[in-house]
Coordinates of C-alpha atoms in Angstrom, one line a residue:
Chain C
M1 CA 35.1 -57.4 74.9
R2 CA 34.4 -54.1 73.1
S3 CA 32.5 -51.4 74.8
P4 CA 29.0 -50.5 73.4
V5 CA 30.4 -47.2 72.3
G6 CA 32.8 -49.1 70.1
T7 CA 29.9 -50.8 68.4
Y8 CA 28.3 -47.5 67.5
L9 CA 31.7 -46.2 66.2
R10 CA 31.8 -49.3 63.9
L11 CA 28.4 -48.1 62.5
V12 CA 29.8 -44.6 62.0
R13 CA 32.7 -46.2 60.0
A14 CA 30.2 -48.4 58.1
G15 CA 28.2 -45.3 57.1
F16 CA 31.4 -43.6 56.1
R17 CA 32.4 -46.5 53.9
E18 CA 28.9 -46.9 52.4
Q19 CA 28.9 -43.3 51.3
S20 CA 32.3 -43.7 49.6
A21 CA 30.5 -45.9 47.0
Y22 CA 28.9 -42.7 45.8
L23 CA 31.9 -40.7 44.9
L24 CA 30.6 -39.5 41.6
A25 CA 27.5 -38.2 43.2
A26 CA 29.6 -36.4 45.7
F27 CA 31.6 -34.6 43.0
G28 CA 28.3 -33.6 41.4
G29 CA 27.4 -32.2 44.8
L30 CA 30.7 -30.3 44.9
V31 CA 30.0 -28.7 41.5
A32 CA 26.6 -27.6 42.8
N33 CA 28.1 -26.3 46.0
A34 CA 30.7 -24.2 44.2
T35 CA 28.2 -22.8 41.7
F36 CA 25.8 -21.7 44.4
G37 CA 28.8 -20.4 46.4
L38 CA 29.8 -18.1 43.6
L39 CA 26.1 -17.0 43.4
K40 CA 26.2 -16.2 47.1
V41 CA 29.5 -14.3 46.6
A42 CA 27.9 -12.1 43.9
I43 CA 24.8 -11.3 46.0
L44 CA 26.4 -11.0 49.5
F45 CA 29.5 -9.1 48.3
A46 CA 27.2 -6.6 46.6
T47 CA 25.3 -6.2 49.9
V48 CA 28.5 -5.7 51.9
R49 CA 29.8 -3.1 49.4
A50 CA 26.5 -1.3 49.3
A51 CA 26.6 -1.1 53.1
G52 CA 30.0 0.7 52.8
G53 CA 32.4 -2.3 53.1
E54 CA 31.1 -3.6 56.4
L55 CA 27.8 -5.1 57.3
R56 CA 27.0 -6.2 60.9
G57 CA 30.6 -7.1 61.5
Y58 CA 31.2 -8.8 58.1
D59 CA 33.8 -7.4 55.8
L60 CA 34.4 -9.0 52.4
A61 CA 37.0 -11.5 53.6
E62 CA 34.8 -12.6 56.5
M63 CA 31.8 -12.8 54.3
S64 CA 33.8 -15.0 51.9
A65 CA 34.8 -17.3 54.9
Y66 CA 31.1 -17.5 55.8
I67 CA 30.0 -18.4 52.3
W68 CA 32.6 -21.1 51.6
L69 CA 32.5 -22.7 55.0
S70 CA 28.7 -22.9 54.9
Q71 CA 28.8 -24.3 51.3
G72 CA 31.4 -26.8 52.5
L73 CA 29.2 -28.0 55.3
L74 CA 26.1 -28.3 53.1
G75 CA 27.0 -31.9 52.1
S76 CA 27.5 -32.9 55.7
V77 CA 24.8 -31.1 57.6
N78 CA 21.4 -32.5 56.7
L79 CA 19.1 -29.6 55.9
T80 CA 17.0 -31.6 53.5
G81 CA 15.0 -33.5 56.1
R82 CA 15.4 -36.7 54.0
T83 CA 17.0 -39.8 55.6
D84 CA 17.5 -43.5 55.0
M85 CA 15.6 -44.0 58.2
A86 CA 12.5 -42.3 56.9
D87 CA 12.5 -44.8 54.0
R88 CA 13.1 -47.7 56.3
V89 CA 10.1 -46.7 58.4
R90 CA 7.9 -46.2 55.3
T91 CA 8.9 -49.5 53.7
G92 CA 8.9 -51.5 56.9
D93 CA 12.6 -52.3 56.7
V94 CA 12.9 -50.8 60.2
A95 CA 11.7 -54.2 61.4
V96 CA 15.3 -55.4 60.8
D97 CA 16.7 -52.6 63.0
F98 CA 14.5 -53.8 65.9
L99 CA 16.1 -57.3 65.5
R100 CA 19.5 -56.0 66.6
P101 CA 20.8 -55.7 70.1
L102 CA 21.2 -52.0 69.6
D103 CA 19.4 -48.8 70.5
V104 CA 17.6 -48.1 67.3
Q105 CA 18.0 -44.3 67.5
A106 CA 21.7 -44.4 68.3
A107 CA 22.4 -46.9 65.6
A108 CA 20.5 -44.8 63.0
V109 CA 22.1 -41.6 64.0
A110 CA 25.6 -43.2 64.1
T111 CA 25.3 -44.7 60.6
D112 CA 23.9 -41.4 59.2
T113 CA 26.7 -39.4 60.9
G114 CA 29.3 -41.7 59.2
R115 CA 27.7 -41.1 55.8
R116 CA 27.7 -37.3 56.3
L117 CA 31.2 -37.2 57.7
F118 CA 32.4 -38.8 54.5
A119 CA 31.0 -35.9 52.5
L120 CA 33.5 -33.6 54.1
L121 CA 36.2 -35.2 52.0
P122 CA 34.8 -34.8 48.4
R123 CA 32.5 -31.8 49.1
G124 CA 33.4 -30.0 52.3
V125 CA 37.2 -29.5 52.1
P126 CA 37.2 -28.9 48.3
S127 CA 34.5 -26.2 48.6
V128 CA 36.5 -24.3 51.1
V129 CA 39.7 -24.7 49.0
I130 CA 37.9 -23.5 45.8
G131 CA 36.5 -20.5 47.7
A132 CA 39.9 -19.6 49.2
L133 CA 41.6 -19.9 45.8
L134 CA 39.0 -18.2 43.6
V135 CA 37.7 -15.5 46.0
G136 CA 40.0 -15.4 49.0
M137 CA 38.8 -15.5 52.6
S138 CA 39.8 -14.6 56.1
T139 CA 41.5 -17.4 58.1
P140 CA 41.7 -17.7 61.9
G141 CA 45.0 -17.5 63.5
S142 CA 45.1 -20.0 66.4
A143 CA 45.1 -23.8 66.5
W144 CA 42.5 -23.5 69.3
T145 CA 40.0 -22.1 66.8
Y146 CA 40.5 -25.0 64.5
L147 CA 40.1 -27.5 67.3
L148 CA 37.0 -26.0 68.8
G149 CA 35.7 -25.4 65.2
A150 CA 36.1 -29.1 64.5
V151 CA 34.2 -30.1 67.6
S152 CA 31.5 -27.7 66.6
V153 CA 31.3 -29.1 63.1
L154 CA 31.0 -32.6 64.5
L155 CA 28.3 -31.5 66.9
G156 CA 26.4 -29.7 64.1
I157 CA 26.5 -32.8 61.9
V158 CA 25.4 -35.2 64.6
L159 CA 22.6 -32.7 65.7
S160 CA 21.3 -32.5 62.1
C161 CA 21.2 -36.3 62.0
A162 CA 19.5 -36.5 65.3
C163 CA 16.8 -34.0 64.2
V164 CA 16.1 -35.7 60.9
Y165 CA 15.8 -39.0 62.8
L166 CA 12.9 -37.3 64.7
L167 CA 11.2 -36.6 61.4
A168 CA 11.7 -40.2 60.3
V169 CA 10.1 -41.7 63.4
V170 CA 7.1 -39.4 63.0
G171 CA 6.5 -41.9 60.2
F172 CA 5.3 -44.4 62.9
W173 CA 2.2 -42.2 63.2
I174 CA 1.8 -40.9 59.6
V175 CA 2.7 -43.1 56.7
E176 CA 4.0 -40.3 54.4
T177 CA 6.4 -37.8 55.9
R178 CA 7.5 -36.1 52.7
G179 CA 5.4 -33.0 53.3
L180 CA 7.0 -32.7 56.7
Q181 CA 10.5 -33.1 55.1
I182 CA 9.8 -30.2 52.7
L183 CA 8.6 -28.0 55.5
Y184 CA 11.7 -28.9 57.5
M185 CA 14.0 -28.2 54.5
V186 CA 12.6 -24.7 54.0
A187 CA 12.7 -23.8 57.7
S188 CA 16.1 -25.5 58.5
G189 CA 18.0 -24.0 55.6
F190 CA 16.8 -20.5 56.3
L191 CA 17.2 -20.6 60.1
A192 CA 20.5 -22.5 60.0
G193 CA 22.0 -19.5 58.1
L194 CA 22.5 -21.3 54.8
F195 CA 21.4 -18.4 52.6
V196 CA 22.5 -15.4 54.7
P197 CA 24.2 -15.2 58.1
I198 CA 21.6 -15.1 60.8
S199 CA 23.1 -11.9 62.2
L200 CA 21.8 -10.2 59.1
F201 CA 18.3 -11.1 60.0
P202 CA 16.0 -8.4 61.5
D203 CA 16.1 -8.6 65.3
W204 CA 12.8 -10.4 65.7
L205 CA 13.8 -13.1 63.1
H206 CA 17.2 -13.4 64.7
A207 CA 15.4 -14.1 68.0
V208 CA 13.3 -16.7 66.3
A209 CA 16.4 -18.4 64.7
V210 CA 18.4 -18.6 67.9
S211 CA 15.5 -20.2 69.7
T212 CA 15.6 -23.2 67.3
P213 CA 18.3 -25.9 67.0
F214 CA 19.0 -24.9 63.4
P215 CA 21.8 -22.3 63.9
S216 CA 23.6 -25.0 66.0
M217 CA 23.8 -27.2 62.9
M218 CA 25.5 -24.7 60.6
M219 CA 25.8 -21.1 61.7
Y220 CA 27.6 -21.7 64.9
P221 CA 30.2 -24.1 63.4
V222 CA 30.8 -21.6 60.7
D223 CA 31.2 -18.7 63.2
L224 CA 33.7 -20.8 65.2
L225 CA 35.7 -22.1 62.3
S226 CA 36.0 -18.6 60.7
G227 CA 37.2 -17.2 64.0
R228 CA 34.3 -14.8 64.1
V229 CA 33.3 -16.0 67.6
E230 CA 36.2 -16.8 70.0
G231 CA 36.9 -17.3 73.6
L232 CA 34.1 -17.8 76.1
P233 CA 31.3 -16.9 73.7
A234 CA 32.7 -19.7 71.4
L235 CA 32.5 -22.2 74.3
L236 CA 29.0 -21.1 75.1
L237 CA 27.9 -21.8 71.5
V238 CA 29.4 -25.3 71.7
A239 CA 27.6 -25.8 75.0
Q240 CA 24.4 -24.7 73.3
Q241 CA 25.0 -27.2 70.5
A242 CA 25.5 -30.0 73.0
A243 CA 22.3 -29.0 74.8
W244 CA 20.3 -29.2 71.6
L245 CA 21.8 -32.6 70.8
A246 CA 20.9 -33.9 74.3
A247 CA 17.3 -32.6 73.8
A248 CA 17.1 -34.2 70.4
A249 CA 18.4 -37.5 71.8
V250 CA 15.9 -37.5 74.7
L251 CA 13.0 -36.7 72.4
G252 CA 14.2 -39.4 70.0
Q253 CA 14.1 -41.9 72.7
V254 CA 10.6 -40.9 73.7
L255 CA 9.3 -40.9 70.1
T256 CA 11.0 -44.3 69.3
R257 CA 9.5 -45.9 72.4
A258 CA 6.0 -44.5 71.8
G259 CA 6.2 -45.1 68.1
R260 CA 7.0 -48.8 68.6
R261 CA 3.5 -49.3 70.1
R262 CA 2.2 -47.7 66.9
L263 CA 4.4 -49.7 64.5
E264 CA 2.5 -51.5 61.9
V265 CA 5.3 -52.8 59.7
Q266 CA 4.4 -51.9 56.1
G267 CA 4.6 -54.4 53.4
G268 CA 4.2 -57.5 55.6
Chain V
M1 CA 7.7 -72.4 85.2
T2 CA 6.0 -74.8 82.8
H3 CA 7.5 -77.7 81.0
D4 CA 6.7 -79.5 77.8
G5 CA 5.3 -83.0 77.6
T6 CA 8.7 -84.7 77.9
G7 CA 9.6 -82.5 80.8
S8 CA 13.1 -82.2 79.3
S9 CA 13.3 -78.4 79.0
E10 CA 11.6 -75.1 79.0
P11 CA 9.9 -74.3 75.7
I12 CA 11.8 -71.9 73.4
I13 CA 8.6 -70.4 72.1
E14 CA 5.4 -70.2 74.2
T15 CA 2.4 -68.1 73.4
T16 CA -1.0 -68.0 75.1
G17 CA -3.9 -66.4 73.5
L18 CA -1.6 -64.2 71.4
T19 CA -3.7 -61.7 69.4
R20 CA -2.9 -58.7 67.2
D21 CA -5.3 -56.2 65.6
F22 CA -4.5 -53.7 62.9
R23 CA -6.5 -50.7 62.2
V24 CA -7.1 -50.4 58.4
R25 CA -8.3 -47.4 56.7
D26 CA -11.1 -48.4 54.3
G27 CA -12.0 -45.3 52.4
L28 CA -12.9 -42.8 55.1
R29 CA -13.9 -45.4 57.6
R30 CA -11.5 -47.2 59.9
R31 CA -12.0 -50.8 60.7
T32 CA -10.1 -53.3 62.7
V33 CA -8.6 -56.4 61.2
R34 CA -7.5 -59.3 63.5
A35 CA -4.2 -60.5 62.0
V36 CA -3.5 -63.1 64.7
D37 CA -6.3 -64.5 66.7
D38 CA -5.9 -66.2 70.0
L39 CA -2.8 -68.2 69.1
T40 CA -1.6 -70.7 71.7
L41 CA 1.6 -72.4 70.6
R42 CA 4.5 -74.1 72.2
V43 CA 7.8 -75.0 70.6
S44 CA 10.5 -77.1 72.3
P45 CA 14.2 -76.6 71.8
G46 CA 15.5 -78.5 68.7
E47 CA 12.2 -78.7 66.9
A48 CA 11.8 -77.7 63.3
V49 CA 8.4 -76.1 62.7
G50 CA 6.9 -75.2 59.4
Y51 CA 4.5 -72.3 60.0
I52 CA 2.3 -72.2 57.0
G53 CA -0.8 -70.4 55.7
A54 CA -2.0 -68.3 52.8
N55 CA -1.1 -64.7 52.3
G56 CA -2.5 -62.6 55.0
A57 CA -3.0 -65.5 57.3
G58 CA -0.9 -63.8 60.0
K59 CA 2.4 -65.6 59.7
S60 CA 4.6 -62.6 59.5
T61 CA 2.7 -60.8 62.2
T62 CA 3.2 -63.7 64.5
I63 CA 7.0 -63.8 63.8
K64 CA 7.2 -60.1 64.5
M65 CA 5.5 -60.5 67.9
L66 CA 7.8 -63.4 68.7
T67 CA 10.9 -61.3 68.0
G68 CA 9.7 -58.1 69.8
I69 CA 9.2 -56.0 66.6
L70 CA 5.4 -55.8 67.0
V71 CA 3.6 -55.2 70.3
P72 CA 0.7 -57.8 70.8
T73 CA -2.8 -56.4 71.3
S74 CA -3.4 -59.1 73.9
G75 CA -2.1 -62.4 75.1
E76 CA 1.2 -63.7 76.4
V77 CA 4.4 -64.5 74.6
R78 CA 7.8 -65.8 75.7
T79 CA 10.6 -66.4 73.3
C80 CA 13.9 -68.0 74.6
G81 CA 12.6 -67.2 78.1
C82 CA 12.4 -63.4 77.3
R83 CA 9.4 -61.1 77.0
P84 CA 10.1 -60.0 73.4
V85 CA 9.2 -56.3 73.6
P86 CA 10.8 -55.2 76.9
D87 CA 13.7 -57.7 76.5
R88 CA 14.2 -57.0 72.8
R89 CA 17.9 -56.4 72.9
R90 CA 18.7 -59.5 75.0
L91 CA 16.4 -61.6 72.8
A92 CA 18.2 -60.3 69.7
G93 CA 21.3 -62.3 70.9
E94 CA 19.3 -65.5 71.1
V95 CA 17.3 -65.3 67.8
G96 CA 18.4 -65.1 64.2
V97 CA 15.8 -64.0 61.7
V98 CA 15.7 -63.9 58.0
F99 CA 13.0 -62.0 56.3
G100 CA 13.1 -63.2 52.7
Q101 CA 11.9 -59.9 51.4
R102 CA 14.1 -57.6 53.5
S103 CA 17.8 -57.4 53.9
Q104 CA 19.9 -57.1 57.0
L105 CA 23.1 -56.6 55.0
W106 CA 24.8 -53.3 54.2
W107 CA 23.8 -52.8 50.6
D108 CA 26.9 -50.9 49.5
L109 CA 29.5 -52.8 51.5
P110 CA 31.2 -56.1 50.6
V111 CA 29.6 -59.2 52.2
R112 CA 32.6 -59.7 54.4
E113 CA 32.1 -56.2 55.9
S114 CA 28.5 -57.0 56.8
F115 CA 29.6 -60.1 58.6
S116 CA 32.2 -58.4 60.6
L117 CA 29.8 -55.5 61.5
L118 CA 27.2 -58.0 62.7
A119 CA 29.8 -59.8 64.8
A120 CA 30.7 -56.4 66.4
I121 CA 27.0 -55.6 66.9
H122 CA 26.5 -58.9 68.7
R123 CA 29.7 -58.3 70.5
R124 CA 31.1 -61.7 69.7
P125 CA 34.7 -62.5 70.8
P126 CA 36.9 -62.0 67.7
A127 CA 38.2 -65.6 67.7
D128 CA 34.6 -67.0 67.8
A129 CA 33.4 -64.6 65.2
R130 CA 36.2 -65.6 62.9
A131 CA 35.6 -69.3 63.4
R132 CA 31.9 -69.0 62.9
T133 CA 32.2 -66.9 59.8
D134 CA 34.7 -69.3 58.3
E135 CA 32.3 -72.2 59.0
L136 CA 29.3 -70.5 57.4
V137 CA 31.3 -69.3 54.4
E138 CA 32.5 -72.8 53.8
R139 CA 29.2 -74.5 54.3
L140 CA 27.2 -71.9 52.3
E141 CA 29.9 -71.8 49.6
M142 CA 30.3 -68.0 49.8
A143 CA 34.1 -67.7 49.5
E144 CA 33.9 -66.1 46.1
I145 CA 31.3 -63.5 47.0
L146 CA 32.9 -62.2 50.2
G147 CA 34.4 -59.2 48.5
T148 CA 31.3 -58.3 46.4
P149 CA 29.1 -55.5 47.5
V150 CA 25.7 -56.8 48.5
R151 CA 23.8 -54.8 45.8
Q152 CA 25.7 -56.8 43.1
L153 CA 24.7 -60.3 44.4
S154 CA 22.2 -62.5 42.7
L155 CA 19.1 -63.3 44.7
G156 CA 20.4 -66.8 45.5
Q157 CA 23.8 -65.5 46.6
R158 CA 22.1 -62.8 48.7
M159 CA 19.8 -65.3 50.5
R160 CA 22.8 -67.4 51.4
A161 CA 24.5 -64.3 52.8
E162 CA 21.3 -63.4 54.7
V163 CA 21.1 -66.8 56.3
A164 CA 24.7 -66.6 57.3
A165 CA 24.2 -63.1 58.7
A166 CA 21.3 -64.4 60.8
L167 CA 23.3 -67.4 62.1
L168 CA 26.6 -65.6 62.8
H169 CA 25.9 -65.0 66.5
R170 CA 25.0 -68.7 67.0
P171 CA 21.3 -68.1 67.9
R172 CA 19.4 -70.9 69.6
L173 CA 16.3 -70.1 67.6
V174 CA 16.3 -69.4 63.9
I175 CA 13.2 -67.9 62.3
L176 CA 13.0 -67.8 58.5
D177 CA 10.2 -65.9 56.9
E178 CA 9.9 -67.1 53.3
P179 CA 13.6 -68.0 52.9
T180 CA 13.3 -69.7 49.5
I181 CA 10.9 -67.2 47.9
G182 CA 12.0 -66.5 44.3
L183 CA 15.0 -68.9 44.4
D184 CA 15.7 -71.4 41.6
V185 CA 15.5 -75.1 42.3
L186 CA 19.2 -75.5 42.8
S187 CA 19.5 -72.6 45.2
K188 CA 16.5 -73.8 47.2
Q189 CA 18.1 -77.3 47.4
R190 CA 21.4 -75.9 48.6
L191 CA 19.8 -73.8 51.3
R192 CA 17.6 -76.6 52.5
E193 CA 20.6 -79.0 52.7
F194 CA 22.5 -76.4 54.7
L195 CA 19.7 -75.9 57.2
V196 CA 19.3 -79.6 57.7
E197 CA 23.0 -79.8 58.4
E198 CA 23.0 -76.8 60.7
R199 CA 20.2 -78.3 62.8
A200 CA 22.0 -81.6 63.0
T201 CA 25.3 -80.0 64.1
H202 CA 24.1 -77.3 66.4
G203 CA 20.7 -78.5 67.5
T204 CA 19.2 -75.1 66.4
T205 CA 15.5 -74.7 66.7
L206 CA 13.9 -73.8 63.4
L207 CA 10.7 -71.9 62.7
L208 CA 10.0 -71.2 59.1
T209 CA 7.1 -69.7 57.1
T210 CA 6.8 -70.7 53.5
H211 CA 4.6 -71.0 50.5
D212 CA 6.6 -74.0 49.4
M213 CA 5.5 -77.4 50.6
G214 CA 8.9 -78.7 49.5
D215 CA 10.5 -76.6 52.3
V216 CA 8.2 -78.1 54.9
E217 CA 8.7 -81.7 53.7
R218 CA 12.5 -81.5 53.7
L219 CA 13.1 -79.3 56.7
C220 CA 10.3 -79.6 59.2
D221 CA 9.1 -82.4 61.5
R222 CA 6.1 -80.4 62.7
V223 CA 3.6 -78.3 60.8
V224 CA 1.5 -75.5 62.2
L225 CA -1.1 -74.1 59.9
V226 CA -2.9 -70.9 60.3
D227 CA -5.8 -69.3 58.5
R228 CA -7.1 -65.8 59.0
G229 CA -5.0 -65.6 62.2
R230 CA -6.3 -68.8 63.7
L231 CA -4.4 -72.0 64.3
V232 CA -6.2 -74.7 62.2
F233 CA -3.7 -77.6 62.3
D234 CA -0.8 -78.5 64.5
G235 CA 0.9 -81.9 64.0
D236 CA 3.4 -83.8 61.8
L237 CA 3.4 -83.7 58.1
A238 CA 2.0 -87.2 57.8
G239 CA -0.9 -86.0 59.9
L240 CA -1.4 -83.1 57.6
G241 CA -1.2 -85.4 54.6
R242 CA -3.9 -87.6 56.1
T243 CA -6.1 -84.6 56.9
V244 CA -6.0 -83.2 53.4
G245 CA -4.6 -86.0 51.2
A246 CA -2.0 -83.6 49.9
E247 CA -1.3 -84.9 46.4
R248 CA 1.7 -84.1 44.2
V249 CA 1.3 -84.1 40.4
L250 CA 3.7 -85.8 38.0
V251 CA 3.6 -84.1 34.6
V252 CA 5.0 -86.3 31.8
D253 CA 5.8 -85.4 28.2
L254 CA 5.6 -88.5 26.1
A255 CA 7.4 -89.5 22.9
E256 CA 4.1 -90.2 21.1
P257 CA 0.5 -89.5 21.8
V258 CA -1.2 -92.2 23.8
A259 CA -4.6 -92.8 25.4
D260 CA -5.1 -91.4 28.9
L261 CA -2.9 -93.2 31.4
T262 CA -5.7 -94.1 33.8
D263 CA -4.3 -97.4 34.9
V264 CA -1.1 -96.4 36.6
P265 CA -1.2 -97.8 40.2
D266 CA -1.7 -95.4 43.0
T267 CA -2.3 -92.4 40.7
R268 CA -5.3 -90.4 39.5
H269 CA -5.3 -89.1 36.0
L270 CA -5.9 -85.4 36.0
G271 CA -5.9 -84.6 32.3
S272 CA -4.1 -84.7 29.0
E273 CA -2.9 -82.2 26.4
G274 CA -1.9 -82.4 22.8
H275 CA -3.8 -85.6 22.2
G276 CA -2.1 -87.3 25.1
L277 CA 1.4 -86.0 24.5
R278 CA 1.4 -84.4 27.9
Q279 CA -0.4 -86.1 30.8
R280 CA -0.9 -85.1 34.4
L281 CA -1.0 -87.8 37.1
A282 CA -1.8 -87.0 40.8
F283 CA -0.3 -89.3 43.4
D284 CA -0.2 -89.4 47.2
A285 CA 3.4 -89.0 48.4
Q286 CA 2.5 -91.1 51.5
R287 CA 1.6 -94.1 49.3
T288 CA 4.0 -94.1 46.4
T289 CA 6.9 -92.0 45.0
A290 CA 7.5 -90.0 41.8
A291 CA 10.1 -92.6 40.8
R292 CA 7.7 -95.5 41.1
V293 CA 5.0 -93.6 39.1
L294 CA 7.6 -92.7 36.5
A295 CA 8.7 -96.3 36.2
A296 CA 5.1 -97.5 35.8
V297 CA 4.5 -94.9 33.0
S298 CA 7.8 -95.8 31.3
T299 CA 6.7 -99.4 30.9
R300 CA 3.7 -98.2 28.8
V301 CA 5.3 -95.4 26.8
E302 CA 8.6 -93.5 26.4
V303 CA 8.9 -90.4 28.6
V304 CA 10.9 -87.5 27.1
D305 CA 10.5 -85.0 29.9
L306 CA 8.8 -84.7 33.3
S307 CA 8.2 -82.3 36.2
V308 CA 6.7 -82.7 39.6
E309 CA 4.3 -80.1 41.0
E310 CA 4.3 -79.8 44.7
P311 CA 1.0 -79.1 46.4
R312 CA 0.6 -75.4 47.0
V313 CA 0.2 -74.2 50.6
E314 CA -2.9 -72.4 49.5
D315 CA -4.5 -75.6 48.4
V316 CA -3.5 -77.4 51.6
V317 CA -5.1 -74.6 53.6
R318 CA -8.2 -74.6 51.5
K319 CA -8.5 -78.4 52.0
V320 CA -7.9 -78.2 55.7
Y321 CA -10.6 -75.6 56.0
A322 CA -13.0 -77.6 53.9
A323 CA -12.3 -80.7 56.0
R324 CA -13.0 -78.7 59.2
R325 CA -16.4 -77.7 58.1

């Protein structure tokens, strides 16, 4: 008899395989990632040079590592707010999810995580390779960095899926969550450090960013993978990611339970 | 603990005063619509119940309360001995549900993959999952579509896959919400035959909602009719026929125009088109058969084509309602 964890891992695999049906779209995403990566190179390199070759601890090689790692994660960390789950709530297909002997939240997050992990293959890794070849970037020295970095990337991806799940179940109360998704997209991209590293923010804005879960989705994994943060501070960042994930999971349970009482399956 | 009339076993579905309200926004005002109104229903294991009613009669809402998707506004409900909402996950192992208009399959994955995922979700022992899948694939004739992604299936193929998906974990109770909607005659026929067989082999309890009286006639030994959320008839099909005189209509296309066929036994002439080239004869399925009517017409004039119109559920509902007043 399989353990329940095994069942959710099957869903991760199913999501992964589902997403592999959209390979062409993934390569389209890669082209966009690389293009915007080069744009970020132009702007951020100019900024570093203007600051005299170093800006808040970033030299050109480290800035390049930040740019290409963050571009590479863009396909896997959900900073758009949109999910399959939101559509399922809106159309009423979520009824089918309640017919399974599964935790609805865990099943949705597992499937979504699988889909997003797949994007690492056609979008994530190639983005980093393109950046390394075209621009060059700093690489960390130790295997430990890669290992902790991988854990951090995984946590970041799962956390982003857990947070957009929260947006989706708000649909139990309001029928149309698209406005909320747009708001989320604007805030999450900026605060996760997609456009500039959050350490370049003015102090007050940096303080705002680190009090949200968004840096845990992208900035921290990038900091760890690039070797910018190492040792104990690195472990603390991973612990912070895990704490945010736990908080999102608890909130998701509460909202799912409360939302069920509100559920009025759309479309009969 | 209550028992049904025969005292043989605990009911598989039992509701008492089951009620569900929805709040509907009507312009700026909100009003309350009662989708299911004080429904008391008991279904014993092994029964096949047709749950019929017009659109918006509350059929789907009832099903969603029976399966723990929707929370009742008031009343009691027990399905397979479980309280559907708190015991949702346990109940999921006992019930198989097909929503004709929603899919439980993974759209982008091959059918085979959906089956193995569902077996894993229900935590079936691998040997049992394999045997059951093989059985369903064979009986629903799905061997050639197992490798096809669900999004590429025809509607008929997809419905067979949906039914198999709902039955994979050997549920005691199977609930089908509009299972034949949109299917062509042949696909409908195959699905009905399969369901009859499935019941005979496994003793599965069947609850189905439909707009198709053909489904009810061929699959169900009991009919429950609801209108505007209220139960208006509960009995066998013959009883429903007696209540409303549910007539079927034989439409014949004739080789030559003839006078209205008003003298065919046990039929009522409804009308003629094309100077009598096409004629419509209503008959009561309890008293005669389409074949007998056809034979009677054939002695008078050559029939080149024919079709049989089933009574529509909406008409039956209307007639029951009229009869009640």
